[in-house]
Amino acid sequence: MNTLVIVLLAAVVLFAAYVLYGRWLAKKWGIDPAAKTPAVRKNDGKDYVPTNGWTVFSHQFSSIAGAGPVTGAIQAAAFGWVPVLLWVLIGGIFFGAVTDFGALYASVKNEGKSMGMLIEKYIGKLGRKLFLLFCWLFCGIVIAAFADMVAGTFNAYTVVDGVTQLAEAAQTNGAAGMVSIMFMVFAVVFGLVQKKWNLSGWKEAVLGVLFIAASFAVGMNCPLIYGKSTWSYITFVYIFFAAVLPMWLLKQPRDYMTTFMFIGMIAGAVVGLLVAHPTMNLPAFTSFNTSLGSMFPILFVTVACGAVSGFHSLVSSGTSSKTVENEKDMLKVGYGAMVLESLLAVLALCVAGAAAAADGTPAAGTPFQIFSRGVAGFFEMFGVPSYAATVFMTMCVSALALTSLDAVARIGRMSFQELFSVDDMAHAEPWRKLLCNTYFSTALTLAFGFLLTQIGYANIWPLFGSANQLLSALVLITLCVFLKVTGRSNKMLFPPLIIMLCVTFTALVQRLLAMVKAIQAAASTTIPAGETTWGAVFIANGLQLIIAVLLIVLGLTIVVNALKSYAKSESGSEKAKA
């Protein structure tokens, strides 16, 4: 089948969903353009900052459009492109976009409270503490998976027959890494300029594009040739600063600049498919059971962010809700950013389908490499030099992960702080003040994530997908209670809630059993000297096993508490306040 037809069909369906279903939700729940949002009422110049709607949209999309839509869609294509396409469209419209918009809506209507604070209000203090612990564990998993991807993308070395040597793509990877570093530097400059002169419209856009061009000019001429471990350290240093610096200084300007790159990447993929209109070489359907596992639940947790993601809700309630300056912007920020991400997942699927062999054999390489090579090839069709096209796409795919990394690091830090904070922190115990210290809590969160990077993103991805979608189910339960007590309709949330609970708990139990079998197999096998150690076996399997058990226990406990709260809550009891 022609990939162009697939993309056009998906674009029409997603746009129609935004116009019809998204607006219906906004009308059903109620949007008040005249109301003062938390960003306006609590403007502190750091976390609460009234921001233009399209800038908030840029932040939201850049933060949520991480590695998930590309990696998940391409990996899940092992089941065939039709199941992936159907789940991306159905999941994105009725699951993911509804959850993202609902989380943003509930937060804005509750003084910009994060999801943890919303859970305390509507489910109880125990539910909040458990949810915050769940979030912190989840953030560590996300940091590990995405940081490992970024370091691997910039890595200039490879191992051949046990010997480390420069890879063929060393200069390209090193150039992309340098571009990323310059991107961060110029983002800070951009933030300072915006703080002083408050540029908007075409002036802001021109300055952003100029800084992007300058970043590429420096990076392409001064590549940094480092190994994966060095890039891992650099990545974690960046994440630390992104998590502690004010939003306006680094994260918001970086997200704004990154959005232009994403637009260029998506436009390149769309125009390339339009001009070349390659054939979808991947099979439409393969089997209900593949090397990944059974279609239920593995397809759903593998596609992950392209259809539904709990992490998005943390961004919606953790950062975006504190910058929305008008309630009318919530629909495009919450619902619109998610359907655009679903379109990105479809594009990734089609690029992978075009790159596959005529007999249906998938292209070699990681999902990032497949997507990067495919779109870079489209740019080369239009006369863009191969080096420039490859550097641009390598930077784009790494930016997908980096934009999520800086958001999740901040959210992880805030979750950890909320976990141990009390109302009267001025008279709190010294140990509690230490744990709630911004720099200490950030360092501890990143240390946990760094430990998990030793597992490798390929091994941790199934755990990430399961935890991610269980998080979305927990958010949906909270939204059900919020909508009920404020007298709003919540019936549209029940189907995605029930399905997500079934999918995620099944996937986590399967992962737990797989880890137990792996450890048993290792215990019954004599490991040749020098090949590996029991420490490596523990990190690869034992650590995942412990985290899987914790996630299952925490998830079940939160669900039970939430259902009790929902049963006890009175419909419309907060109607006057909302």
PDB file of N, CA and C in Angstrom, residues 397-448:
ATOM      1  N   VAL A 397      16.338  13.305  16.201  1.00  0.00           N
ATOM      2  CA  VAL A 397      15.907  12.126  16.953  1.00  0.00           C
ATOM      3  C   VAL A 397      16.448  12.163  18.381  1.00  0.00           C
ATOM      4  N   SER A 398      17.651  12.738  18.562  1.00  0.00           N
ATOM      5  CA  SER A 398      18.168  12.865  19.923  1.00  0.00           C
ATOM      6  C   SER A 398      17.387  13.928  20.692  1.00  0.00           C
ATOM      7  N   ALA A 399      16.955  14.988  19.975  1.00  0.00           N
ATOM      8  CA  ALA A 399      16.156  16.032  20.616  1.00  0.00           C
ATOM      9  C   ALA A 399      14.817  15.492  21.093  1.00  0.00           C
ATOM     10  N   LEU A 400      14.293  14.491  20.376  1.00  0.00           N
ATOM     11  CA  LEU A 400      13.046  13.851  20.818  1.00  0.00           C
ATOM     12  C   LEU A 400      13.196  13.328  22.241  1.00  0.00           C
ATOM     13  N   ALA A 401      14.342  12.711  22.512  1.00  0.00           N
ATOM     14  CA  ALA A 401      14.579  12.160  23.841  1.00  0.00           C
ATOM     15  C   ALA A 401      14.983  13.238  24.835  1.00  0.00           C
ATOM     16  N   LEU A 402      15.820  14.192  24.410  1.00  0.00           N
ATOM     17  CA  LEU A 402      16.321  15.230  25.322  1.00  0.00           C
ATOM     18  C   LEU A 402      15.202  16.116  25.856  1.00  0.00           C
ATOM     19  N   THR A 403      14.230  16.457  25.016  1.00  0.00           N
ATOM     20  CA  THR A 403      13.143  17.314  25.475  1.00  0.00           C
ATOM     21  C   THR A 403      12.284  16.618  26.523  1.00  0.00           C
ATOM     22  N   SER A 404      12.161  15.304  26.405  1.00  0.00           N
ATOM     23  CA  SER A 404      11.438  14.559  27.436  1.00  0.00           C
ATOM     24  C   SER A 404      12.289  14.413  28.691  1.00  0.00           C
ATOM     25  N   LEU A 405      13.595  14.255  28.496  1.00  0.00           N
ATOM     26  CA  LEU A 405      14.492  14.075  29.631  1.00  0.00           C
ATOM     27  C   LEU A 405      14.473  15.274  30.568  1.00  0.00           C
ATOM     28  N   ASP A 406      14.569  16.496  30.005  1.00  0.00           N
ATOM     29  CA  ASP A 406      14.607  17.644  30.907  1.00  0.00           C
ATOM     30  C   ASP A 406      13.272  17.849  31.619  1.00  0.00           C
ATOM     31  N   ALA A 407      12.171  17.456  30.960  1.00  0.00           N
ATOM     32  CA  ALA A 407      10.859  17.564  31.609  1.00  0.00           C
ATOM     33  C   ALA A 407      10.707  16.518  32.709  1.00  0.00           C
ATOM     34  N   VAL A 408      11.090  15.284  32.416  1.00  0.00           N
ATOM     35  CA  VAL A 408      10.883  14.209  33.388  1.00  0.00           C
ATOM     36  C   VAL A 408      11.835  14.351  34.569  1.00  0.00           C
ATOM     37  N   ALA A 409      13.011  14.932  34.361  1.00  0.00           N
ATOM     38  CA  ALA A 409      13.933  15.161  35.474  1.00  0.00           C
ATOM     39  C   ALA A 409      13.336  16.172  36.450  1.00  0.00           C
ATOM     40  N   ARG A 410      12.751  17.227  35.913  1.00  0.00           N
ATOM     41  CA  ARG A 410      12.109  18.231  36.772  1.00  0.00           C
ATOM     42  C   ARG A 410      10.910  17.624  37.505  1.00  0.00           C
ATOM     43  N   ILE A 411      10.120  16.831  36.784  1.00  0.00           N
ATOM     44  CA  ILE A 411       8.947  16.206  37.395  1.00  0.00           C
ATOM     45  C   ILE A 411       9.371  15.188  38.454  1.00  0.00           C
ATOM     46  N   GLY A 412      10.419  14.413  38.170  1.00  0.00           N
ATOM     47  CA  GLY A 412      10.931  13.459  39.145  1.00  0.00           C
ATOM     48  C   GLY A 412      11.420  14.147  40.397  1.00  0.00           C
ATOM     49  N   ARG A 413      12.123  15.250  40.213  1.00  0.00           N
ATOM     50  CA  ARG A 413      12.605  16.024  41.366  1.00  0.00           C
ATOM     51  C   ARG A 413      11.439  16.561  42.191  1.00  0.00           C
ATOM     52  N   MET A 414      10.431  17.103  41.513  1.00  0.00           N
ATOM     53  CA  MET A 414       9.278  17.652  42.224  1.00  0.00           C
ATOM     54  C   MET A 414       8.492  16.554  42.940  1.00  0.00           C
ATOM     55  N   SER A 415       8.398  15.370  42.323  1.00  0.00           N
ATOM     56  CA  SER A 415       7.699  14.242  42.963  1.00  0.00           C
ATOM     57  C   SER A 415       8.426  13.818  44.232  1.00  0.00           C
ATOM     58  N   PHE A 416       9.762  13.768  44.158  1.00  0.00           N
ATOM     59  CA  PHE A 416      10.560  13.376  45.322  1.00  0.00           C
ATOM     60  C   PHE A 416      10.405  14.401  46.438  1.00  0.00           C
ATOM     61  N   GLN A 417      10.418  15.682  46.087  1.00  0.00           N
ATOM     62  CA  GLN A 417      10.257  16.731  47.091  1.00  0.00           C
ATOM     63  C   GLN A 417       8.877  16.657  47.743  1.00  0.00           C
ATOM     64  N   GLU A 418       7.847  16.473  46.921  1.00  0.00           N
ATOM     65  CA  GLU A 418       6.485  16.395  47.458  1.00  0.00           C
ATOM     66  C   GLU A 418       6.313  15.178  48.356  1.00  0.00           C
ATOM     67  N   LEU A 419       7.070  14.123  48.058  1.00  0.00           N
ATOM     68  CA  LEU A 419       6.949  12.888  48.833  1.00  0.00           C
ATOM     69  C   LEU A 419       7.333  13.108  50.290  1.00  0.00           C
ATOM     70  N   PHE A 420       8.309  13.984  50.534  1.00  0.00           N
ATOM     71  CA  PHE A 420       8.818  14.190  51.892  1.00  0.00           C
ATOM     72  C   PHE A 420       8.475  15.555  52.480  1.00  0.00           C
ATOM     73  N   SER A 421       7.811  16.409  51.716  1.00  0.00           N
ATOM     74  CA  SER A 421       7.525  17.749  52.223  1.00  0.00           C
ATOM     75  C   SER A 421       6.344  17.745  53.197  1.00  0.00           C
ATOM     76  N   VAL A 422       6.336  18.725  54.075  1.00  0.00           N
ATOM     77  CA  VAL A 422       5.225  18.955  55.006  1.00  0.00           C
ATOM     78  C   VAL A 422       4.816  20.413  54.882  1.00  0.00           C
ATOM     79  N   ASP A 423       3.670  20.756  55.468  1.00  0.00           N
ATOM     80  CA  ASP A 423       3.173  22.122  55.327  1.00  0.00           C
ATOM     81  C   ASP A 423       4.133  23.148  55.915  1.00  0.00           C
ATOM     82  N   ASP A 424       4.693  22.836  57.082  1.00  0.00           N
ATOM     83  CA  ASP A 424       5.590  23.783  57.764  1.00  0.00           C
ATOM     84  C   ASP A 424       7.041  23.363  57.561  1.00  0.00           C
ATOM     85  N   MET A 425       7.577  23.593  56.364  1.00  0.00           N
ATOM     86  CA  MET A 425       8.946  23.185  56.071  1.00  0.00           C
ATOM     87  C   MET A 425       9.974  24.025  56.832  1.00  0.00           C
ATOM     88  N   ALA A 426       9.586  25.235  57.265  1.00  0.00           N
ATOM     89  CA  ALA A 426      10.519  26.098  58.000  1.00  0.00           C
ATOM     90  C   ALA A 426      10.950  25.465  59.320  1.00  0.00           C
ATOM     91  N   HIS A 427      10.064  24.666  59.914  1.00  0.00           N
ATOM     92  CA  HIS A 427      10.385  24.016  61.192  1.00  0.00           C
ATOM     93  C   HIS A 427      10.497  22.492  61.049  1.00  0.00           C
ATOM     94  N   ALA A 428      10.714  22.025  59.818  1.00  0.00           N
ATOM     95  CA  ALA A 428      10.833  20.585  59.579  1.00  0.00           C
ATOM     96  C   ALA A 428      12.186  20.063  60.061  1.00  0.00           C
ATOM     97  N   GLU A 429      12.269  18.731  60.200  1.00  0.00           N
ATOM     98  CA  GLU A 429      13.511  18.107  60.636  1.00  0.00           C
ATOM     99  C   GLU A 429      14.604  18.328  59.593  1.00  0.00           C
ATOM    100  N   PRO A 430      15.871  18.374  60.040  1.00  0.00           N
ATOM    101  CA  PRO A 430      16.991  18.598  59.094  1.00  0.00           C
ATOM    102  C   PRO A 430      17.028  17.591  57.949  1.00  0.00           C
ATOM    103  N   TRP A 431      16.745  16.310  58.251  1.00  0.00           N
ATOM    104  CA  TRP A 431      16.787  15.298  57.194  1.00  0.00           C
ATOM    105  C   TRP A 431      15.711  15.545  56.140  1.00  0.00           C
ATOM    106  N   ARG A 432      14.564  16.052  56.601  1.00  0.00           N
ATOM    107  CA  ARG A 432      13.481  16.316  55.661  1.00  0.00           C
ATOM    108  C   ARG A 432      13.829  17.514  54.771  1.00  0.00           C
ATOM    109  N   LYS A 433      14.462  18.526  55.373  1.00  0.00           N
ATOM    110  CA  LYS A 433      14.896  19.687  54.589  1.00  0.00           C
ATOM    111  C   LYS A 433      15.926  19.277  53.553  1.00  0.00           C
ATOM    112  N   LEU A 434      16.819  18.352  53.938  1.00  0.00           N
ATOM    113  CA  LEU A 434      17.836  17.885  53.000  1.00  0.00           C
ATOM    114  C   LEU A 434      17.200  17.160  51.821  1.00  0.00           C
ATOM    115  N   LEU A 435      16.269  16.242  52.108  1.00  0.00           N
ATOM    116  CA  LEU A 435      15.624  15.483  51.042  1.00  0.00           C
ATOM    117  C   LEU A 435      14.784  16.376  50.127  1.00  0.00           C
ATOM    118  N   CYS A 436      14.279  17.485  50.672  1.00  0.00           N
ATOM    119  CA  CYS A 436      13.449  18.390  49.873  1.00  0.00           C
ATOM    120  C   CYS A 436      14.265  19.496  49.204  1.00  0.00           C
ATOM    121  N   ASN A 437      15.567  19.514  49.492  1.00  0.00           N
ATOM    122  CA  ASN A 437      16.420  20.492  48.834  1.00  0.00           C
ATOM    123  C   ASN A 437      16.424  20.248  47.328  1.00  0.00           C
ATOM    124  N   THR A 438      16.262  21.303  46.550  1.00  0.00           N
ATOM    125  CA  THR A 438      16.150  21.172  45.093  1.00  0.00           C
ATOM    126  C   THR A 438      17.341  20.438  44.489  1.00  0.00           C
ATOM    127  N   TYR A 439      18.539  20.813  44.891  1.00  0.00           N
ATOM    128  CA  TYR A 439      19.746  20.237  44.289  1.00  0.00           C
ATOM    129  C   TYR A 439      19.970  18.796  44.747  1.00  0.00           C
ATOM    130  N   PHE A 440      19.708  18.527  46.026  1.00  0.00           N
ATOM    131  CA  PHE A 440      19.908  17.171  46.539  1.00  0.00           C
ATOM    132  C   PHE A 440      18.895  16.208  45.940  1.00  0.00           C
ATOM    133  N   SER A 441      17.624  16.616  45.892  1.00  0.00           N
ATOM    134  CA  SER A 441      16.582  15.735  45.356  1.00  0.00           C
ATOM    135  C   SER A 441      16.803  15.482  43.865  1.00  0.00           C
ATOM    136  N   THR A 442      17.308  16.481  43.150  1.00  0.00           N
ATOM    137  CA  THR A 442      17.610  16.292  41.731  1.00  0.00           C
ATOM    138  C   THR A 442      18.752  15.308  41.550  1.00  0.00           C
ATOM    139  N   ALA A 443      19.813  15.488  42.341  1.00  0.00           N
ATOM    140  CA  ALA A 443      20.979  14.607  42.245  1.00  0.00           C
ATOM    141  C   ALA A 443      20.603  13.160  42.561  1.00  0.00           C
ATOM    142  N   LEU A 444      19.755  12.963  43.583  1.00  0.00           N
ATOM    143  CA  LEU A 444      19.344  11.615  43.966  1.00  0.00           C
ATOM    144  C   LEU A 444      18.493  10.968  42.872  1.00  0.00           C
ATOM    145  N   THR A 445      17.606  11.745  42.283  1.00  0.00           N
ATOM    146  CA  THR A 445      16.757  11.244  41.192  1.00  0.00           C
ATOM    147  C   THR A 445      17.606  10.827  39.995  1.00  0.00           C
ATOM    148  N   LEU A 446      18.575  11.657  39.650  1.00  0.00           N
ATOM    149  CA  LEU A 446      19.433  11.355  38.501  1.00  0.00           C
ATOM    150  C   LEU A 446      20.366  10.182  38.790  1.00  0.00           C
ATOM    151  N   ALA A 447      20.788  10.040  40.052  1.00  0.00           N
ATOM    152  CA  ALA A 447      21.643   8.898  40.410  1.00  0.00           C
ATOM    153  C   ALA A 447      20.886   7.586  40.220  1.00  0.00           C
ATOM    154  N   PHE A 448      19.611   7.582  40.585  1.00  0.00           N
ATOM    155  CA  PHE A 448      18.774   6.395  40.380  1.00  0.00           C
ATOM    156  C   PHE A 448      18.620   6.098  38.895  1.00  0.00           C
TER     157      PHE A 448
END
